[in-house]
Coordinates of C-alpha atoms and ligand atoms in Angstrom, one line a residue:
M1 CA 34.9 16.9 9.2
A2 CA 31.0 16.8 8.0
D3 CA 29.0 19.3 5.4
A4 CA 27.2 22.3 6.8
F5 CA 23.5 23.0 5.8
D6 CA 21.0 24.8 6.9
L7 CA 18.3 21.4 6.8
V8 CA 18.3 18.2 5.7
V9 CA 15.9 15.8 5.3
V10 CA 15.7 13.0 4.5
G11 CA 13.9 10.6 2.6
S12 CA 12.2 12.2 -0.8
G13 CA 8.6 11.4 -1.2
P14 CA 6.4 13.9 -1.4
G15 CA 6.7 15.4 1.6
G16 CA 10.1 15.6 2.0
Y17 CA 10.5 17.3 -2.1
V18 CA 8.1 19.3 -1.0
A19 CA 10.0 20.7 2.1
A20 CA 12.4 20.9 1.0
I21 CA 11.8 23.2 -1.7
R22 CA 9.9 25.2 -0.2
A23 CA 12.8 25.4 2.8
S24 CA 15.0 27.0 -0.4
Q25 CA 12.6 28.9 -1.9
L26 CA 12.9 30.3 2.1
G27 CA 16.2 30.6 1.8
M28 CA 17.6 28.2 3.5
K29 CA 20.5 25.5 2.1
T30 CA 19.1 22.4 2.3
A31 CA 20.0 18.2 1.1
I32 CA 17.8 15.6 0.9
V33 CA 18.4 12.3 1.1
E34 CA 17.1 8.8 -0.6
R35 CA 18.2 5.6 -0.1
E36 CA 15.8 4.5 -3.2
V37 CA 14.1 6.7 -5.1
L38 CA 13.4 10.0 -6.0
G39 CA 9.8 10.9 -5.5
G40 CA 9.2 7.7 -2.8
I41 CA 5.6 5.9 -2.4
C42 CA 3.9 8.6 -4.7
L43 CA 5.4 8.2 -7.5
N44 CA 7.7 5.6 -7.9
W45 CA 5.2 2.6 -6.5
G46 CA 1.9 4.5 -5.0
C47 CA -0.4 7.7 -6.4
I48 CA 1.0 8.2 -9.7
P49 CA 2.2 4.7 -10.8
T50 CA -1.9 2.9 -10.1
K51 CA -3.2 5.7 -11.1
A52 CA -1.5 5.4 -15.1
L53 CA -2.9 1.6 -14.9
L54 CA -6.4 2.3 -13.9
K55 CA -6.4 4.5 -16.9
S56 CA -5.6 1.9 -18.7
A57 CA -8.9 -0.2 -17.2
E58 CA -10.9 3.1 -17.5
L59 CA -10.0 3.2 -21.1
Y60 CA -10.9 -0.7 -21.3
D61 CA -14.1 -0.5 -19.7
A62 CA -15.0 2.1 -22.3
L63 CA -14.4 0.3 -25.2
G64 CA -17.0 -2.7 -23.1
H65 CA -19.5 -0.1 -23.7
L66 CA -19.1 1.9 -27.4
G67 CA -22.0 0.9 -28.4
D68 CA -24.2 2.9 -25.4
Y69 CA -22.8 5.6 -27.6
G70 CA -23.6 4.7 -30.8
L71 CA -19.8 3.7 -31.8
S72 CA -18.2 0.2 -32.6
A73 CA -14.9 -0.8 -32.3
K74 CA -13.4 -4.5 -32.9
D75 CA -11.4 -6.3 -30.8
R76 CA -11.1 -4.5 -27.8
G77 CA -8.6 -6.9 -25.9
Y78 CA -4.9 -5.5 -24.1
D79 CA -1.1 -5.9 -24.0
F80 CA -0.4 -6.3 -20.3
A81 CA 3.1 -6.1 -20.7
A82 CA 2.9 -3.4 -22.0
V83 CA 0.1 -1.7 -19.6
I84 CA 3.1 -2.3 -16.6
E85 CA 5.2 -0.4 -19.6
R86 CA 3.0 2.2 -19.4
S87 CA 3.1 2.5 -15.8
R88 CA 6.1 2.4 -15.0
K89 CA 6.9 5.0 -17.9
V90 CA 5.3 6.9 -16.1
A91 CA 6.3 6.4 -12.7
K92 CA 9.9 7.2 -14.0
Q93 CA 8.9 10.8 -15.8
L94 CA 7.8 11.9 -12.8
S95 CA 10.9 10.6 -10.9
N96 CA 12.4 12.4 -13.0
G97 CA 10.5 15.1 -12.8
V98 CA 11.4 16.0 -8.4
A99 CA 15.3 15.6 -9.6
F100 CA 14.7 18.3 -12.0
L101 CA 12.7 20.6 -9.3
M102 CA 15.9 19.4 -6.7
R103 CA 18.1 20.3 -9.5
K104 CA 16.0 24.3 -10.2
N105 CA 16.3 24.9 -6.2
K106 CA 18.7 24.1 -5.7
V107 CA 18.3 20.9 -3.1
E108 CA 21.4 19.2 -2.7
V109 CA 20.5 14.9 -3.2
V110 CA 21.9 12.8 -1.4
E111 CA 22.5 9.0 -2.4
G112 CA 22.3 6.9 0.2
T113 CA 20.4 4.8 3.3
A114 CA 20.7 7.5 5.4
K115 CA 20.9 6.8 9.6
L116 CA 21.1 9.6 12.5
E117 CA 23.8 10.5 15.5
Q118 CA 23.8 12.8 18.3
G119 CA 24.6 16.1 17.1
A120 CA 24.6 19.7 18.2
E121 CA 21.3 22.0 17.2
A122 CA 20.2 19.2 15.4
P123 CA 20.7 15.3 15.0
K124 CA 23.6 15.1 12.9
V125 CA 22.9 12.9 10.0
V126 CA 24.9 10.4 8.3
V127 CA 24.9 8.6 5.7
A128 CA 25.6 5.6 3.6
L129 CA 26.2 6.4 0.3
K130 CA 24.7 4.6 -2.6
A131 CA 28.4 5.2 -4.5
G132 CA 30.7 3.7 -1.2
G133 CA 31.3 5.4 1.2
A134 CA 30.0 8.1 4.1
R135 CA 29.1 11.6 4.2
E136 CA 28.2 13.5 7.2
L137 CA 25.8 16.2 7.4
E138 CA 25.6 18.7 10.4
A139 CA 22.5 21.0 10.1
K140 CA 20.2 22.8 12.1
A141 CA 17.1 21.0 11.5
V142 CA 16.3 18.0 9.8
I143 CA 13.4 17.1 9.1
L144 CA 12.4 12.7 9.0
A145 CA 10.0 11.9 5.9
T146 CA 10.4 8.8 5.6
G147 CA 7.7 7.5 4.6
A148 CA 5.8 3.4 5.9
R149 CA 5.7 0.1 3.9
A150 CA 2.5 -2.3 3.2
R151 CA 2.1 -3.8 6.8
T152 CA 2.3 -8.2 6.8
I153 CA 1.2 -10.5 8.5
P154 CA 4.1 -13.3 8.7
D155 CA 2.1 -15.2 11.3
I156 CA -0.9 -16.1 9.1
G157 CA 0.8 -16.1 5.4
L158 CA -0.3 -12.3 5.0
E159 CA 3.7 -11.3 3.4
P160 CA 4.5 -11.0 -0.8
D161 CA 6.6 -14.0 -2.0
G162 CA 7.3 -12.0 -4.5
E163 CA 5.9 -14.5 -7.3
R164 CA 2.0 -15.6 -5.8
V165 CA 1.5 -13.7 -3.0
W166 CA 1.9 -9.7 -3.2
T167 CA 2.1 -6.2 -2.1
Y168 CA 1.1 -3.1 -3.4
R169 CA 4.1 -3.2 -5.5
E170 CA 5.0 -6.9 -7.1
A171 CA 0.7 -6.0 -7.4
M172 CA 2.0 -3.1 -10.2
V173 CA 4.7 -4.6 -11.9
P174 CA 3.8 -9.6 -12.1
K175 CA 4.7 -10.4 -15.3
A176 CA 1.2 -11.4 -16.5
C177 CA -2.2 -10.4 -15.5
P178 CA -4.0 -13.2 -13.0
R179 CA -7.0 -15.2 -13.9
S180 CA -8.8 -15.2 -9.9
L181 CA -7.2 -12.3 -7.4
I182 CA -7.7 -12.6 -3.7
V183 CA -7.2 -9.3 -2.0
V184 CA -7.6 -9.6 1.5
G185 CA -8.4 -5.7 2.9
S186 CA -11.5 -3.3 1.6
G187 CA -8.9 0.0 1.8
A188 CA -8.1 2.2 -1.2
I189 CA -5.6 0.1 -2.5
G190 CA -7.4 -2.5 -2.3
I191 CA -10.2 -1.2 -4.1
E192 CA -8.1 0.3 -6.6
F193 CA -6.1 -3.6 -7.7
A194 CA -9.6 -4.8 -7.1
S195 CA -10.7 -2.9 -9.8
F196 CA -8.2 -2.1 -13.0
Y197 CA -7.3 -6.7 -12.1
R198 CA -11.0 -7.4 -12.6
A199 CA -11.5 -4.4 -15.7
L200 CA -8.8 -6.4 -16.8
G201 CA -11.1 -10.0 -16.5
A202 CA -9.9 -11.3 -13.4
D203 CA -12.1 -13.1 -11.8
V204 CA -11.4 -10.5 -8.1
T205 CA -12.5 -12.2 -4.3
V206 CA -11.6 -9.2 -1.6
L207 CA -11.8 -10.2 1.9
E208 CA -12.5 -7.3 4.5
A209 CA -12.3 -7.8 7.9
L210 CA -14.2 -4.9 9.1
E211 CA -18.4 -4.7 8.9
R212 CA -18.3 -3.2 5.0
I213 CA -16.0 -2.1 2.8
L214 CA -13.7 1.0 2.6
P215 CA -14.8 1.7 6.1
V216 CA -13.7 5.5 6.1
E217 CA -15.9 6.3 4.4
D218 CA -19.6 7.3 4.9
E219 CA -21.9 4.5 5.3
E220 CA -24.2 4.8 2.5
V221 CA -20.8 5.6 0.1
S222 CA -19.5 1.7 1.3
A223 CA -22.7 0.4 0.8
A224 CA -23.7 2.2 -2.7
A225 CA -19.6 1.1 -3.4
R226 CA -20.4 -1.7 -2.7
K227 CA -23.6 -2.5 -4.9
A228 CA -21.5 -0.8 -7.9
F229 CA -18.4 -3.4 -7.1
E230 CA -20.3 -6.3 -7.3
R231 CA -22.1 -5.0 -10.6
R232 CA -19.5 -5.0 -11.3
G233 CA -18.1 -8.0 -11.2
I234 CA -16.3 -8.5 -7.5
K235 CA -17.6 -10.5 -5.0
F236 CA -16.7 -9.9 -1.1
Y237 CA -17.0 -11.5 1.9
V238 CA -17.3 -8.9 4.8
P239 CA -16.5 -9.3 7.5
A240 CA -14.3 -11.9 7.2
T241 CA -11.4 -13.0 9.4
V242 CA -8.7 -14.6 7.4
S243 CA -6.9 -17.6 9.5
G244 CA -4.1 -18.4 6.5
L245 CA -2.4 -18.6 3.3
A246 CA -1.1 -21.1 1.2
R247 CA 1.8 -20.7 -1.1
G248 CA 1.1 -24.2 -3.7
R249 CA 2.9 -24.5 -7.0
S250 CA 1.2 -22.1 -9.3
N251 CA -1.9 -20.9 -6.7
V252 CA -3.2 -19.8 -3.5
T253 CA -4.9 -20.9 -0.9
I254 CA -6.8 -18.4 2.0
A255 CA -9.4 -19.7 5.2
F256 CA -11.5 -17.6 6.0
E257 CA -14.1 -17.8 8.5
A258 CA -17.7 -15.2 6.8
G259 CA -20.8 -16.1 7.7
G260 CA -20.2 -17.8 10.6
K261 CA -18.0 -20.6 8.6
A262 CA -15.1 -20.8 7.7
Q263 CA -14.6 -21.5 4.3
K264 CA -11.3 -21.6 1.5
I265 CA -11.5 -20.3 -1.8
E266 CA -8.4 -20.2 -4.8
A267 CA -7.3 -17.9 -7.6
D268 CA -3.5 -18.3 -8.8
A269 CA -2.3 -14.8 -7.1
A270 CA -3.4 -12.8 -3.4
I271 CA -2.5 -8.7 -3.0
V272 CA -2.3 -8.1 1.0
A273 CA -3.3 -4.9 1.9
V274 CA -4.4 -4.4 5.6
G275 CA -2.8 -1.2 5.9
I276 CA 0.4 0.2 6.4
A277 CA 3.9 0.9 8.7
G278 CA 5.9 3.5 9.4
N279 CA 9.7 3.1 9.0
V280 CA 11.0 4.2 11.9
E281 CA 13.7 1.1 12.2
D282 CA 17.0 1.3 11.9
I283 CA 17.5 5.3 11.4
G284 CA 18.9 5.4 14.8
L285 CA 15.9 6.8 16.4
E286 CA 15.9 4.5 20.7
A287 CA 19.9 5.6 20.9
L288 CA 19.1 9.1 20.2
G289 CA 15.9 8.8 22.3
V290 CA 13.5 9.4 19.6
L291 CA 9.5 9.0 20.5
V292 CA 8.1 6.8 18.7
E293 CA 4.2 5.4 19.3
R294 CA 2.6 2.3 17.5
G295 CA 5.1 2.5 14.6
H296 CA 4.6 6.5 13.9
V297 CA 6.5 8.7 15.3
V298 CA 5.3 11.3 18.5
V299 CA 5.5 15.0 16.8
D300 CA 3.6 18.1 17.5
A301 CA 1.4 20.7 15.8
H302 CA 4.3 22.3 14.1
G303 CA 6.5 17.9 13.4
A304 CA 8.5 18.8 16.4
T305 CA 9.5 15.7 18.2
N306 CA 10.7 15.4 21.5
V307 CA 14.6 16.0 20.4
A308 CA 16.0 19.5 19.2
G309 CA 16.1 20.3 16.1
L310 CA 14.5 17.3 14.8
Y311 CA 11.5 17.0 12.7
A312 CA 9.5 14.3 11.7
I313 CA 5.8 14.7 8.3
G314 CA 3.9 12.6 6.2
D315 CA 3.1 8.6 6.7
V316 CA 6.2 8.6 9.3
V317 CA 3.7 10.2 12.1
G318 CA 1.2 8.8 10.9
P319 CA -2.2 8.8 9.6
P320 CA -4.0 9.2 7.3
W321 CA -1.0 8.5 4.6
L322 CA -1.9 9.6 1.9
A323 CA 0.9 11.8 0.2
H324 CA -1.4 15.4 0.6
K325 CA -1.1 15.4 3.3
A326 CA 2.5 14.5 3.8
M327 CA 2.4 17.3 1.6
H328 CA 1.0 20.2 3.3
E329 CA 3.0 18.7 7.2
G330 CA 5.7 19.9 5.1
V331 CA 5.5 23.1 3.8
H332 CA 4.7 23.8 7.4
C333 CA 6.9 22.6 9.6
V334 CA 9.5 23.8 6.9
E335 CA 7.2 27.3 7.7
H336 CA 7.7 26.9 11.2
I337 CA 11.4 26.1 11.5
A338 CA 12.0 29.0 10.1
G339 CA 10.0 31.3 12.7
L340 CA 6.9 32.0 10.2
A341 CA 4.4 31.1 12.4
P342 CA 2.0 28.8 10.0
D343 CA -1.9 28.3 10.9
N344 CA -2.9 25.8 8.8
L345 CA -1.3 22.3 10.0
V346 CA -5.3 20.8 10.6
A347 CA -6.7 22.1 7.6
P348 CA -9.7 19.9 6.3
I349 CA -8.0 16.6 3.5
P350 CA -9.6 15.1 1.4
G351 CA -9.5 11.2 0.3
C352 CA -9.4 10.4 -3.1
T353 CA -10.3 6.1 -4.2
Y354 CA -10.0 6.1 -8.3
S355 CA -11.4 2.9 -8.9
E356 CA -14.6 2.5 -10.8
P357 CA -16.6 4.0 -9.5
Q358 CA -14.5 6.5 -7.6
I359 CA -14.8 7.8 -4.6
A360 CA -14.0 11.1 -1.9
S361 CA -14.6 12.8 0.5
V362 CA -13.8 15.5 3.0
G363 CA -14.2 16.3 7.4
L364 CA -16.8 13.8 9.3
T365 CA -18.9 11.2 7.9
E366 CA -23.0 11.5 8.8
A367 CA -22.1 8.7 11.8
Q368 CA -18.6 10.3 13.3
A369 CA -21.3 13.7 12.9
K370 CA -23.8 12.4 15.1
A371 CA -21.0 10.5 17.3
E372 CA -20.1 14.1 18.7
K373 CA -23.4 13.9 18.7
R374 CA -23.8 17.3 17.2
D375 CA -26.8 18.7 15.6
I376 CA -26.3 17.8 11.6
K377 CA -28.8 18.5 8.2
V378 CA -28.1 15.9 5.8
G379 CA -27.9 16.8 2.2
R380 CA -28.1 14.2 -0.7
F381 CA -28.2 14.1 -4.4
P382 CA -27.9 11.2 -7.6
F383 CA -25.8 11.7 -10.5
R384 CA -28.3 10.4 -12.3
A385 CA -31.0 13.5 -11.9
N386 CA -27.6 15.8 -12.9
G387 CA -27.6 16.4 -16.5
K388 CA -23.9 15.9 -17.8
A389 CA -23.9 12.7 -15.6
I390 CA -27.0 11.5 -18.1
A391 CA -25.3 13.0 -21.5
A392 CA -22.1 11.9 -19.7
G393 CA -23.7 8.8 -20.0
Q394 CA -22.4 7.8 -16.0
P395 CA -25.5 8.2 -13.6
D396 CA -24.2 6.0 -10.6
G397 CA -23.6 7.5 -7.5
F398 CA -24.4 10.5 -5.3
V399 CA -22.6 13.6 -3.4
K400 CA -23.3 13.7 0.5
T401 CA -23.8 17.0 2.0
V402 CA -22.8 17.5 6.4
F403 CA -24.2 20.3 7.2
D404 CA -23.7 21.8 11.5
A405 CA -27.4 22.4 12.3
K406 CA -26.0 25.6 14.8
T407 CA -23.8 26.9 12.7
G408 CA -24.7 25.4 8.5
A409 CA -20.7 24.8 9.4
L410 CA -20.0 22.1 5.7
I411 CA -18.1 19.5 7.9
G412 CA -18.7 17.6 6.3
A413 CA -18.7 16.0 2.1
H414 CA -18.7 12.6 1.0
M415 CA -19.2 11.4 -3.8
I416 CA -19.0 8.4 -5.8
G417 CA -19.4 8.4 -9.2
A418 CA -17.2 9.2 -12.3
E419 CA -14.8 11.7 -12.2
V420 CA -15.8 12.6 -8.1
T421 CA -12.3 12.5 -7.4
E422 CA -11.4 15.7 -9.4
M423 CA -14.7 18.1 -8.1
I424 CA -13.9 17.2 -3.2
Q425 CA -11.9 19.6 -3.6
G426 CA -14.2 22.8 -4.1
F427 CA -15.5 21.2 -0.8
A428 CA -12.5 21.2 0.5
L429 CA -11.7 25.0 0.1
A430 CA -15.4 25.3 0.9
M431 CA -14.6 23.7 4.6
T432 CA -11.2 25.1 4.2
L433 CA -12.7 29.3 4.4
E434 CA -15.4 27.8 6.9
A435 CA -18.3 28.0 4.8
T436 CA -21.7 28.2 5.4
E437 CA -24.9 26.8 3.9
A438 CA -25.0 30.3 2.5
E439 CA -21.2 30.3 0.8
V440 CA -21.9 27.3 -0.6
F441 CA -25.7 28.6 -2.2
A442 CA -24.9 31.8 -3.3
T443 CA -21.3 30.3 -5.4
V444 CA -22.5 30.1 -9.3
F445 CA -21.2 26.5 -10.4
P446 CA -20.9 26.1 -14.4
H447 CA -24.0 24.1 -16.0
P448 CA -23.7 21.6 -17.1
T449 CA -21.3 20.4 -14.9
M450 CA -21.5 17.4 -13.2
S451 CA -20.8 19.7 -9.9
E452 CA -24.2 20.7 -9.7
A453 CA -24.5 18.3 -7.4
M454 CA -22.8 19.3 -4.7
H455 CA -24.6 22.4 -5.2
E456 CA -27.7 19.9 -4.8
A457 CA -27.1 17.7 -2.2
S458 CA -26.1 21.2 -0.5
L459 CA -29.5 22.8 -0.9
D460 CA -30.8 19.4 -0.2
A461 CA -29.6 19.0 3.6
F462 CA -31.9 22.6 3.9
G463 CA -35.0 21.6 1.7
R464 CA -34.3 23.5 -1.5
A465 CA -33.1 20.6 -3.8
L466 CA -33.9 21.5 -7.7
H467 CA -33.7 19.3 -9.7
I468 CA -35.5 16.8 -7.6
Ligands
LIG501 P1 -6.4 0.5 5.1 O1 -6.4 0.4 6.1 O2 -7.0 2.2 4.1 O3 -7.1 -0.1 4.6 C1 -6.6 -1.9 4.9 C2 -8.1 -2.5 5.0 O4 -7.6 -3.9 5.7 C3 -9.4 -2.1 6.6 O5 -10.4 -1.8 5.8 C4 -8.9 -2.7 7.6 O6 -10.4 -3.4 8.4 C5 -8.6 -4.3 6.3 N1 -7.5 -5.1 7.2 C6 -7.1 -5.1 8.0 N2 -6.2 -6.3 8.9 C7 -7.3 -7.5 7.9 C8 -6.9 -8.7 7.6 N3 -6.8 -9.5 8.2 N4 -8.1 -9.7 7.3 C9 -8.9 -8.4 6.6 N5 -8.8 -6.8 5.9 C10 -8.0 -6.3 6.8 O7 -4.9 0.4 4.3 P2 -4.7 0.3 2.6 O8 -5.6 -0.1 1.7 O9 -3.3 -1.0 2.8 O10 -3.8 1.3 2.2 C11 -2.9 2.3 3.0 C12 -3.1 3.6 2.9 O11 -3.1 4.1 1.6 C13 -4.1 3.9 3.7 O12 -4.1 4.7 4.5 C14 -4.6 5.1 2.4 O13 -6.0 5.6 2.2 C15 -3.8 5.4 1.8 N6 -3.5 5.1 0.3 C16 -4.6 6.3 -1.1 C17 -4.7 6.0 -1.9 C18 -5.5 7.1 -2.3 O14 -5.9 8.5 -1.8 N7 -6.0 6.8 -3.8 C19 -4.6 5.0 -2.4 C20 -3.3 4.0 -2.0 C21 -3.2 3.6 -0.6

């Protein structure tokens, strides 16, 4: 006999658990199924534990520059195991927080692996329970929020072995800090780990297949990021075509082609960060006839799949593979199921890379705007002309804005520098409110803050910058 719910959510990452909370707020009897740990990749193996690691790296790095601030301290050092342990503790605390939120919202947590079968209003969810046995859940609607995992390329050896070849999972909990490290892929994952391990002293080399690092970012940001990372001692081969990875007893060797030359490099460890693949296997999607394209479930503007009562959100439906996009889709999808007619699925989604320096952006890059044949106005403002950045000893980086010249609408913003991941939300809010330059100009930015560079970069797009 199946247990009856209004909504069953499969997967408790940020998309799934937020959807469950919203459903409960709207009065739906809700269950959430999780096969591993509450909070999914984001809280346990992604966003949160890496931010803990990067905080340790940032502080360690700052200790190396105390003299710049008239300070001194003896014996800068780190205990690698303690750095990792802190990151695990942070992840555990957040996962426990999700358990608390589920209890508070009366969402039933079912621990086990879900599989979908033919149901009545929506597919039936059959859970192989962690504790043994099985349980059947029937609901009016089912949301698939099963996320994604690291893409690997086994043909050329780019797959983890738990020892010296890592994906983000292994890279987060190694026994020791490698003396040398090769990172394949320069997306957010590759760059954040390159930044972390370099700060702790590892010799880091990054191989990127495309023409530039962080290829989703604005070209000027990619170029400035590369320079900043090179100043910190990270080496890049861009573009590079990896042809093979060989494992030795205590090292790995990667063969690749760059600059028209076949080359090889050797290191203690390698991180494979070449994108991610949706978790669409072994859930029963084929038997139900759920449309899956290139490893991702196909959905409409509200998260509905082609199967009645079945919805999907977050990484499993495709890019951008970001926790906040999953949360946004989760809330939207539940409100749609509840008949609330939400209309905000296409809000601008900011992206952040928490390396040193940080990178953050929202909307169109200059090149994307030009490719759309838009008439644009572009503004820039460097942090070296910003009082707070100079006072803080963090004058590197800049803010770049892209406005539509015809309508004045802000259509893109790109930043590199200290704290920019905390600032991008200002531009995201402006774009969500469909601000033009007039609203940005009329906004008062507190002084002294680094955010004033956002104001100035907007003024600059119209030839009105004040401080440069
Ligand atoms: P990604 O797709 O962002 O980057 C992968 C990079 O690897 C690309 O630049 C790609 O050109 C390169 N690449 C692919 N195949 C290659 C090969 N054979 N050799 C060399 N380079 C190759 O993926 P990711 O960095 O693995 O991250 C996965 C997802 O998780 C991304 O969508 C990312 O946005 C998200 N993420 C976000 C954050 C954050 O917001 N801070 C942090 C981590 C991950």
